[in-house]
GROMACS .gro file of C-alpha atoms in nm:
model
  189
    1MET     CA    1 -16.134  -9.093  -6.603
    2PHE     CA    2 -16.497  -9.045  -6.682
    3GLU     CA    3 -16.449  -9.176  -7.037
    4ARG     CA    4 -16.405  -9.525  -6.902
    5PHE     CA    5 -16.733  -9.523  -6.718
    6THR     CA    6 -16.989  -9.733  -6.873
    7GLN     CA    7 -17.345  -9.580  -6.947
    8ALA     CA    8 -17.470  -9.757  -6.629
    9ALA     CA    9 -17.171  -9.617  -6.402
   10ARG     CA   10 -17.252  -9.282  -6.547
   11ASP     CA   11 -17.606  -9.319  -6.465
   12ALA     CA   12 -17.531  -9.430  -6.108
   13VAL     CA   13 -17.318  -9.119  -6.054
   14VAL     CA   14 -17.603  -8.882  -6.168
   15ARG     CA   15 -17.835  -9.081  -5.961
   16ALA     CA   16 -17.621  -8.996  -5.662
   17GLN     CA   17 -17.667  -8.638  -5.708
   18THR     CA   18 -18.044  -8.698  -5.755
   19GLU     CA   19 -18.038  -8.884  -5.412
   20ALA     CA   20 -17.860  -8.602  -5.254
   21ARG     CA   21 -18.112  -8.340  -5.378
   22SER     CA   22 -18.389  -8.542  -5.291
   23LEU     CA   23 -18.285  -8.576  -4.939
   24ASP     CA   24 -18.197  -8.176  -4.931
   25HIS     CA   25 -17.826  -8.259  -4.881
   26GLY     CA   26 -17.574  -7.988  -5.022
   27HIS     CA   27 -17.313  -8.270  -5.100
   28ILE     CA   28 -17.258  -8.615  -5.254
   29GLY     CA   29 -17.140  -8.847  -5.029
   30THR     CA   30 -17.042  -9.210  -5.012
   31GLU     CA   31 -17.392  -9.260  -4.873
   32HIS     CA   32 -17.553  -9.122  -5.183
   33LEU     CA   33 -17.332  -9.330  -5.412
   34LEU     CA   34 -17.429  -9.647  -5.222
   35LEU     CA   35 -17.816  -9.537  -5.251
   36ALA     CA   36 -17.765  -9.474  -5.619
   37LEU     CA   37 -17.597  -9.831  -5.665
   38LEU     CA   38 -17.873  -9.996  -5.471
   39GLY     CA   39 -18.134  -9.805  -5.639
   40SER     CA   40 -18.006  -9.918  -5.987
   41GLY     CA   41 -18.032 -10.277  -5.907
   42LEU     CA   42 -17.681 -10.362  -5.769
   43ALA     CA   43 -17.734 -10.617  -5.512
   44VAL     CA   44 -17.551 -10.619  -5.171
   45PRO     CA   45 -17.641 -10.905  -4.934
   46GLY     CA   46 -17.784 -10.767  -4.617
   47LEU     CA   47 -17.867 -10.412  -4.781
   48THR     CA   48 -18.204 -10.297  -4.933
   49TYR     CA   49 -18.251  -9.941  -5.095
   50GLU     CA   50 -18.528  -9.854  -4.836
   51ARG     CA   51 -18.307  -9.939  -4.547
   52VAL     CA   52 -18.008  -9.748  -4.636
   53ARG     CA   53 -18.214  -9.450  -4.738
   54ALA     CA   54 -18.370  -9.474  -4.387
   55GLU     CA   55 -18.031  -9.498  -4.242
   56VAL     CA   56 -17.902  -9.186  -4.439
   57ARG     CA   57 -18.223  -8.978  -4.357
   58ASP     CA   58 -18.150  -9.048  -4.001
   59ARG     CA   59 -17.778  -8.998  -3.989
   60VAL     CA   60 -17.715  -8.691  -4.208
   61ARG     CA   61 -17.888  -8.354  -4.123
   62VAL     CA   62 -18.049  -8.146  -4.408
   63THR     CA   63 -17.778  -7.914  -4.570
   64PRO     CA   64 -17.972  -7.664  -4.778
   65ASP     CA   65 -17.770  -7.459  -5.014
   66VAL     CA   66 -17.773  -7.137  -4.800
   67GLN     CA   67 -17.494  -6.893  -4.665
   68PRO     CA   68 -17.397  -6.958  -4.294
   69ASP     CA   69 -17.486  -6.679  -4.065
   70ARG     CA   70 -17.227  -6.432  -4.070
   71ASP     CA   71 -17.325  -6.199  -3.785
   72GLU     CA   72 -17.026  -6.329  -3.556
   73ALA     CA   73 -16.769  -6.290  -3.820
   74ASP     CA   74 -16.895  -5.950  -3.904
   75ALA     CA   75 -16.905  -5.853  -3.526
   76ALA     CA   76 -16.544  -5.953  -3.496
   77ALA     CA   77 -16.440  -5.773  -3.804
   78LEU     CA   78 -16.604  -5.450  -3.667
   79ARG     CA   79 -16.454  -5.517  -3.327
   80ALA     CA   80 -16.105  -5.509  -3.498
   81ILE     CA   81 -16.151  -5.167  -3.631
   82GLY     CA   82 -16.296  -5.016  -3.305
   83ILE     CA   83 -16.688  -5.067  -3.362
   84ASP     CA   84 -16.878  -5.219  -3.082
   85LEU     CA   85 -17.203  -5.367  -3.227
   86ASP     CA   86 -17.353  -5.408  -2.891
   87GLN     CA   87 -17.312  -5.017  -2.810
   88VAL     CA   88 -17.455  -4.946  -3.172
   89ARG     CA   89 -17.757  -5.157  -3.096
   90ARG     CA   90 -17.831  -4.985  -2.767
   91ALA     CA   91 -17.787  -4.650  -2.915
   92ILE     CA   92 -18.045  -4.725  -3.184
   93GLU     CA   93 -18.290  -4.859  -2.926
   94GLU     CA   94 -18.248  -4.574  -2.724
   95ASN     CA   95 -18.333  -4.343  -2.999
   96PHE     CA   96 -18.578  -4.555  -3.205
   97GLY     CA   97 -18.727  -4.780  -2.937
   98VAL     CA   98 -18.686  -5.147  -2.828
   99GLY     CA   99 -18.697  -5.393  -3.118
  100ALA     CA  100 -18.613  -5.114  -3.390
  101LEU     CA  101 -18.350  -5.368  -3.529
  102HIS     CA  102 -18.592  -5.659  -3.548
  103LEU     CA  103 -18.694  -5.670  -3.931
  104PRO     CA  104 -18.845  -5.991  -4.061
  105ARG     CA  105 -18.572  -6.191  -4.270
  106PRO     CA  106 -18.649  -6.298  -4.612
  107ALA     CA  107 -18.643  -6.683  -4.680
  108PRO     CA  108 -18.294  -6.798  -4.784
  109LYS     CA  109 -18.274  -6.828  -5.155
  110LYS     CA  110 -18.047  -7.086  -5.345
  111SER     CA  111 -17.763  -6.942  -5.525
  112TRP     CA  112 -17.849  -6.875  -5.901
  113TRP     CA  113 -17.558  -7.099  -6.007
  114ARG     CA  114 -17.676  -7.378  -5.834
  115ARG     CA  115 -18.037  -7.345  -5.954
  116ALA     CA  116 -17.893  -7.308  -6.295
  117SER     CA  117 -17.666  -7.592  -6.311
  118GLY     CA  118 -17.802  -7.821  -6.054
  119HIS     CA  119 -17.436  -7.886  -5.924
  120VAL     CA  120 -17.423  -8.046  -5.593
  121PRO     CA  121 -17.042  -8.093  -5.478
  122PHE     CA  122 -16.877  -8.439  -5.398
  123THR     CA  123 -16.728  -8.497  -5.067
  124PRO     CA  124 -16.367  -8.591  -5.043
  125ARG     CA  125 -16.441  -8.936  -4.953
  126ALA     CA  126 -16.700  -8.973  -5.258
  127LYS     CA  127 -16.420  -8.841  -5.489
  128LYS     CA  128 -16.187  -9.101  -5.346
  129VAL     CA  129 -16.455  -9.373  -5.397
  130LEU     CA  130 -16.470  -9.274  -5.768
  131GLU     CA  131 -16.072  -9.295  -5.810
  132LEU     CA  132 -16.075  -9.600  -5.607
  133SER     CA  133 -16.313  -9.738  -5.864
  134LEU     CA  134 -16.080  -9.660  -6.141
  135ARG     CA  135 -15.783  -9.836  -5.941
  136GLU     CA  136 -16.004 -10.151  -5.894
  137ALA     CA  137 -16.073 -10.170  -6.294
  138ILE     CA  138 -15.695 -10.146  -6.342
  139ARG     CA  139 -15.631 -10.395  -6.082
  140LEU     CA  140 -15.888 -10.638  -6.241
  141LYS     CA  141 -15.711 -10.550  -6.585
  142GLN     CA  142 -16.036 -10.412  -6.717
  143ASN     CA  143 -16.063 -10.093  -6.950
  144PHE     CA  144 -16.417  -9.990  -6.827
  145ILE     CA  145 -16.563  -9.870  -6.494
  146ALA     CA  146 -16.908 -10.026  -6.419
  147PRO     CA  147 -17.116  -9.979  -6.127
  148GLU     CA  148 -16.962 -10.287  -5.972
  149HIS     CA  149 -16.622 -10.104  -5.982
  150ILE     CA  150 -16.788  -9.804  -5.801
  151MET     CA  151 -16.918 -10.043  -5.506
  152LEU     CA  152 -16.553 -10.174  -5.504
  153GLY     CA  153 -16.433  -9.833  -5.458
  154VAL     CA  154 -16.696  -9.782  -5.159
  155LEU     CA  155 -16.581 -10.095  -5.007
  156ARG     CA  156 -16.219 -10.023  -5.046
  157GLU     CA  157 -16.282  -9.660  -4.910
  158ASP     CA  158 -16.385  -9.804  -4.583
  159GLY     CA  159 -16.437  -9.482  -4.386
  160GLY     CA  160 -16.742  -9.281  -4.505
  161LEU     CA  161 -17.100  -9.314  -4.415
  162ALA     CA  162 -17.165  -9.573  -4.651
  163ALA     CA  163 -16.908  -9.797  -4.491
  164LEU     CA  164 -17.062  -9.750  -4.139
  165ILE     CA  165 -17.404  -9.831  -4.258
  166MET     CA  166 -17.278 -10.146  -4.430
  167ALA     CA  167 -17.101 -10.222  -4.101
  168ASP     CA  168 -17.412 -10.177  -3.900
  169ALA     CA  169 -17.610 -10.394  -4.129
  170GLY     CA  170 -17.352 -10.681  -4.092
  171VAL     CA  171 -17.237 -10.681  -4.448
  172GLU     CA  172 -16.941 -10.885  -4.523
  173PRO     CA  173 -16.704 -10.675  -4.738
  174ALA     CA  174 -16.504 -10.989  -4.849
  175VAL     CA  175 -16.833 -11.171  -4.944
  176VAL     CA  176 -16.943 -10.869  -5.142
  177ARG     CA  177 -16.607 -10.804  -5.321
  178GLY     CA  178 -16.599 -11.180  -5.413
  179GLU     CA  179 -16.943 -11.154  -5.567
  180LEU     CA  180 -16.862 -10.827  -5.744
  181GLU     CA  181 -16.547 -10.949  -5.864
  182ARG     CA  182 -16.703 -11.275  -6.020
  183ALA     CA  183 -16.963 -11.070  -6.173
  184LEU     CA  184 -16.711 -10.844  -6.345
  185SER     CA  185 -16.507 -11.110  -6.456
  186ALA     CA  186 -16.812 -11.289  -6.635
  187ARG     CA  187 -16.898 -10.944  -6.780
  188ALA     CA  188 -16.556 -10.903  -6.932
  189ALA     CA  189 -16.521 -11.265  -7.051
   0.00000   0.00000   0.00000
């Protein structure tokens, strides 16, 4: 599928990854694709890059690349084999003093593969948008995928954070769709 992407569309996908990283998000969602498209110059009436970025920052919590706390899962696994962590803690504190188990925790580190590759995974909805961009190109009988096709995919997906942000901003999907299709028709001619 990616062989059909124009350089501008590829740049938009890379920019979506950059947007996710700059916001400390551990995923690339529809919102990051929307930010990338707006940031690369695609115009959507009623939206600005700054407004969407502020919305994304307000609506998505920071999701750093750290392992979730596994204390509860570990405790459950130990209970399953007859070890009660609360009893163990009490025994240690009786023998070594209160607070003996409270050691400073090191700051979480990013996994080596994430640092090395810079990989940020796409959410299922973002993957769907990219698939829908291909379907839009096929529907329009075009053998390339441009940023406008990706935006058509965002509009067609209609369920991710990008769709919510656009709806809250009063964006008319039919109007945007018409403008994008006209631009693509002119480009293909």
